[in-house]
Amino acid sequence: MTRTAILTLTAAALALALAACGTTVEQKAATGAVAGAVVAGPVGAAVGGAAGTAAAHVQKPN
């Protein structure tokens, strides 16, 4: 595996971990968007925000 691939996978894993940070849906979406933007720019921000929102809804108590 090349160094670039390893760095990209590491950054992607970090982005997924950060997608669930926060207390509210808005906080989780924001941290996901920032992490996604760092990894993949505007498209990553959209995907990270969506992942943060999904994580928040999954963790929401019934």
mmCIF file of N, CA and C in Angstrom:
data_model
loop_
_atom_site.group_PDB
_atom_site.id
_atom_site.type_symbol
_atom_site.label_atom_id
_atom_site.label_comp_id
_atom_site.label_asym_id
_atom_site.label_seq_id
_atom_site.Cartn_x
_atom_site.Cartn_y
_atom_site.Cartn_z
ATOM 1 N N MET A 1 0.854 -1.171 0.000
ATOM 2 C CA MET A 1 0.000 0.000 0.000
ATOM 3 C C MET A 1 0.903 1.239 0.000
ATOM 4 N N THR A 2 0.542 2.222 -0.777
ATOM 5 C CA THR A 2 1.351 3.427 -0.857
ATOM 6 C C THR A 2 1.126 4.325 0.356
ATOM 7 N N ARG A 3 2.064 5.223 0.547
ATOM 8 C CA ARG A 3 1.962 6.144 1.685
ATOM 9 C C ARG A 3 0.716 7.020 1.572
ATOM 10 N N THR A 4 0.398 7.458 0.358
ATOM 11 C CA THR A 4 -0.778 8.299 0.147
ATOM 12 C C THR A 4 -2.057 7.552 0.497
ATOM 13 N N ALA A 5 -2.132 6.301 0.125
ATOM 14 C CA ALA A 5 -3.323 5.500 0.434
ATOM 15 C C ALA A 5 -3.483 5.314 1.937
ATOM 16 N N ILE A 6 -2.381 5.081 2.616
ATOM 17 C CA ILE A 6 -2.438 4.897 4.070
ATOM 18 C C ILE A 6 -2.889 6.191 4.745
ATOM 19 N N LEU A 7 -2.342 7.325 4.322
ATOM 20 C CA LEU A 7 -2.741 8.607 4.897
ATOM 21 C C LEU A 7 -4.213 8.910 4.627
ATOM 22 N N THR A 8 -4.670 8.586 3.435
ATOM 23 C CA THR A 8 -6.071 8.818 3.090
ATOM 24 C C THR A 8 -6.997 7.955 3.935
ATOM 25 N N LEU A 9 -6.659 6.696 4.103
ATOM 26 C CA LEU A 9 -7.479 5.808 4.925
ATOM 27 C C LEU A 9 -7.477 6.237 6.389
ATOM 28 N N THR A 10 -6.347 6.699 6.869
ATOM 29 C CA THR A 10 -6.263 7.176 8.245
ATOM 30 C C THR A 10 -7.135 8.415 8.436
ATOM 31 N N ALA A 11 -7.069 9.338 7.491
ATOM 32 C CA ALA A 11 -7.881 10.548 7.582
ATOM 33 C C ALA A 11 -9.366 10.219 7.486
ATOM 34 N N ALA A 12 -9.723 9.265 6.647
ATOM 35 C CA ALA A 12 -11.123 8.864 6.526
ATOM 36 C C ALA A 12 -11.630 8.227 7.821
ATOM 37 N N ALA A 13 -10.803 7.414 8.446
ATOM 38 C CA ALA A 13 -11.195 6.800 9.720
ATOM 39 C C ALA A 13 -11.373 7.862 10.800
ATOM 40 N N LEU A 14 -10.496 8.842 10.803
ATOM 41 C CA LEU A 14 -10.622 9.941 11.762
ATOM 42 C C LEU A 14 -11.910 10.723 11.517
ATOM 43 N N ALA A 15 -12.237 10.953 10.260
ATOM 44 C CA ALA A 15 -13.466 11.678 9.929
ATOM 45 C C ALA A 15 -14.696 10.924 10.411
ATOM 46 N N LEU A 16 -14.707 9.614 10.248
ATOM 47 C CA LEU A 16 -15.851 8.827 10.712
ATOM 48 C C LEU A 16 -15.948 8.848 12.234
ATOM 49 N N ALA A 17 -14.816 8.838 12.900
ATOM 50 C CA ALA A 17 -14.841 8.901 14.363
ATOM 51 C C ALA A 17 -15.366 10.248 14.837
ATOM 52 N N LEU A 18 -14.983 11.313 14.162
ATOM 53 C CA LEU A 18 -15.439 12.643 14.549
ATOM 54 C C LEU A 18 -16.892 12.905 14.176
ATOM 55 N N ALA A 19 -17.426 12.123 13.271
ATOM 56 C CA ALA A 19 -18.805 12.341 12.835
ATOM 57 C C ALA A 19 -19.803 12.152 13.968
ATOM 58 N N ALA A 20 -19.425 11.428 14.992
ATOM 59 C CA ALA A 20 -20.347 11.175 16.096
ATOM 60 C C ALA A 20 -20.042 12.025 17.320
ATOM 61 N N CYS A 21 -19.167 13.003 17.209
ATOM 62 C CA CYS A 21 -18.841 13.866 18.352
ATOM 63 C C CYS A 21 -19.917 14.928 18.523
ATOM 64 N N GLY A 22 -20.278 15.194 19.738
ATOM 65 C CA GLY A 22 -21.271 16.218 20.026
ATOM 66 C C GLY A 22 -22.429 15.648 20.806
ATOM 67 N N THR A 23 -23.287 16.551 21.259
ATOM 68 C CA THR A 23 -24.440 16.149 22.049
ATOM 69 C C THR A 23 -25.724 16.209 21.243
ATOM 70 N N THR A 24 -25.877 17.263 20.456
ATOM 71 C CA THR A 24 -27.103 17.438 19.683
ATOM 72 C C THR A 24 -26.891 17.017 18.234
ATOM 73 N N VAL A 25 -27.986 16.921 17.504
ATOM 74 C CA VAL A 25 -27.907 16.573 16.085
ATOM 75 C C VAL A 25 -27.065 17.608 15.344
ATOM 76 N N GLU A 26 -27.247 18.877 15.680
ATOM 77 C CA GLU A 26 -26.507 19.935 14.993
ATOM 78 C C GLU A 26 -25.014 19.825 15.242
ATOM 79 N N GLN A 27 -24.628 19.514 16.469
ATOM 80 C CA GLN A 27 -23.209 19.379 16.787
ATOM 81 C C GLN A 27 -22.593 18.191 16.066
ATOM 82 N N LYS A 28 -23.314 17.095 16.021
ATOM 83 C CA LYS A 28 -22.795 15.912 15.341
ATOM 84 C C LYS A 28 -22.688 16.146 13.841
ATOM 85 N N ALA A 29 -23.657 16.823 13.256
ATOM 86 C CA ALA A 29 -23.592 17.146 11.832
ATOM 87 C C ALA A 29 -22.438 18.094 11.540
ATOM 88 N N ALA A 30 -22.220 19.067 12.424
ATOM 89 C CA ALA A 30 -21.140 20.037 12.211
ATOM 90 C C ALA A 30 -19.771 19.383 12.311
ATOM 91 N N THR A 31 -19.553 18.542 13.313
ATOM 92 C CA THR A 31 -18.250 17.899 13.429
ATOM 93 C C THR A 31 -18.015 16.935 12.272
ATOM 94 N N GLY A 32 -19.053 16.274 11.829
ATOM 95 C CA GLY A 32 -18.924 15.398 10.662
ATOM 96 C C GLY A 32 -18.590 16.186 9.407
ATOM 97 N N ALA A 33 -19.216 17.338 9.241
ATOM 98 C CA ALA A 33 -18.961 18.162 8.065
ATOM 99 C C ALA A 33 -17.538 18.701 8.064
ATOM 100 N N VAL A 34 -17.052 19.142 9.208
ATOM 101 C CA VAL A 34 -15.679 19.654 9.284
ATOM 102 C C VAL A 34 -14.681 18.539 8.995
ATOM 103 N N ALA A 35 -14.890 17.393 9.594
ATOM 104 C CA ALA A 35 -13.980 16.275 9.355
ATOM 105 C C ALA A 35 -14.021 15.839 7.894
ATOM 106 N N GLY A 36 -15.197 15.799 7.315
ATOM 107 C CA GLY A 36 -15.310 15.430 5.903
ATOM 108 C C GLY A 36 -14.654 16.445 4.998
ATOM 109 N N ALA A 37 -14.758 17.718 5.333
ATOM 110 C CA ALA A 37 -14.133 18.762 4.519
ATOM 111 C C ALA A 37 -12.619 18.644 4.548
ATOM 112 N N VAL A 38 -12.068 18.268 5.686
ATOM 113 C CA VAL A 38 -10.616 18.097 5.794
ATOM 114 C C VAL A 38 -10.160 16.958 4.897
ATOM 115 N N VAL A 39 -10.925 15.895 4.838
ATOM 116 C CA VAL A 39 -10.525 14.722 4.067
ATOM 117 C C VAL A 39 -10.795 14.889 2.579
ATOM 118 N N ALA A 40 -11.974 15.388 2.214
ATOM 119 C CA ALA A 40 -12.362 15.354 0.799
ATOM 120 C C ALA A 40 -12.982 16.644 0.284
ATOM 121 N N GLY A 41 -12.773 17.748 0.946
ATOM 122 C CA GLY A 41 -13.288 19.019 0.444
ATOM 123 C C GLY A 41 -14.793 19.133 0.579
ATOM 124 N N PRO A 42 -15.430 19.871 -0.343
ATOM 125 C CA PRO A 42 -16.872 20.124 -0.245
ATOM 126 C C PRO A 42 -17.728 18.854 -0.276
ATOM 127 N N VAL A 43 -17.341 17.906 -1.095
ATOM 128 C CA VAL A 43 -18.106 16.652 -1.160
ATOM 129 C C VAL A 43 -17.979 15.906 0.164
ATOM 130 N N GLY A 44 -16.787 15.898 0.726
ATOM 131 C CA GLY A 44 -16.573 15.260 2.021
ATOM 132 C C GLY A 44 -17.368 15.937 3.128
ATOM 133 N N ALA A 45 -17.505 17.269 3.033
ATOM 134 C CA ALA A 45 -18.289 18.004 4.027
ATOM 135 C C ALA A 45 -19.747 17.568 3.985
ATOM 136 N N ALA A 46 -20.279 17.404 2.787
ATOM 137 C CA ALA A 46 -21.672 16.966 2.653
ATOM 138 C C ALA A 46 -21.856 15.555 3.197
ATOM 139 N N VAL A 47 -20.940 14.668 2.859
ATOM 140 C CA VAL A 47 -21.029 13.282 3.326
ATOM 141 C C VAL A 47 -20.823 13.209 4.839
ATOM 142 N N GLY A 48 -19.857 13.964 5.356
ATOM 143 C CA GLY A 48 -19.605 13.967 6.796
ATOM 144 C C GLY A 48 -20.778 14.525 7.585
ATOM 145 N N GLY A 49 -21.402 15.576 7.058
ATOM 146 C CA GLY A 49 -22.582 16.133 7.718
ATOM 147 C C GLY A 49 -23.727 15.143 7.751
ATOM 148 N N ALA A 50 -23.906 14.443 6.647
ATOM 149 C CA ALA A 50 -24.960 13.421 6.595
ATOM 150 C C ALA A 50 -24.653 12.280 7.560
ATOM 151 N N ALA A 51 -23.386 11.890 7.650
ATOM 152 C CA ALA A 51 -23.006 10.814 8.570
ATOM 153 C C ALA A 51 -23.216 11.241 10.019
ATOM 154 N N GLY A 52 -22.892 12.489 10.337
ATOM 155 C CA GLY A 52 -23.115 12.984 11.686
ATOM 156 C C GLY A 52 -24.584 13.024 12.049
ATOM 157 N N THR A 53 -25.407 13.436 11.101
ATOM 158 C CA THR A 53 -26.852 13.461 11.336
ATOM 159 C C THR A 53 -27.401 12.054 11.526
ATOM 160 N N ALA A 54 -26.945 11.132 10.699
ATOM 161 C CA ALA A 54 -27.401 9.744 10.825
ATOM 162 C C ALA A 54 -26.971 9.152 12.164
ATOM 163 N N ALA A 55 -25.743 9.442 12.578
ATOM 164 C CA ALA A 55 -25.261 8.938 13.873
ATOM 165 C C ALA A 55 -26.096 9.486 15.017
ATOM 166 N N ALA A 56 -26.483 10.751 14.910
ATOM 167 C CA ALA A 56 -27.282 11.355 15.963
ATOM 168 C C ALA A 56 -28.662 10.716 16.055
ATOM 169 N N HIS A 57 -29.262 10.403 14.916
ATOM 170 C CA HIS A 57 -30.591 9.798 14.930
ATOM 171 C C HIS A 57 -30.553 8.359 15.419
ATOM 172 N N VAL A 58 -29.454 7.654 15.137
ATOM 173 C CA VAL A 58 -29.319 6.287 15.607
ATOM 174 C C VAL A 58 -29.140 6.253 17.117
ATOM 175 N N GLN A 59 -28.411 7.232 17.667
ATOM 176 C CA GLN A 59 -28.139 7.260 19.098
ATOM 177 C C GLN A 59 -29.248 7.898 19.915
ATOM 178 N N LYS A 60 -30.228 8.504 19.265
ATOM 179 C CA LYS A 60 -31.308 9.197 19.966
ATOM 180 C C LYS A 60 -32.144 8.192 20.756
ATOM 181 N N PRO A 61 -32.373 8.454 22.038
ATOM 182 C CA PRO A 61 -33.201 7.521 22.821
ATOM 183 C C PRO A 61 -34.665 7.574 22.378
ATOM 184 N N ASN A 62 -35.343 6.453 22.546
ATOM 185 C CA ASN A 62 -36.749 6.400 22.130
ATOM 186 C C ASN A 62 -37.660 6.982 23.146
#
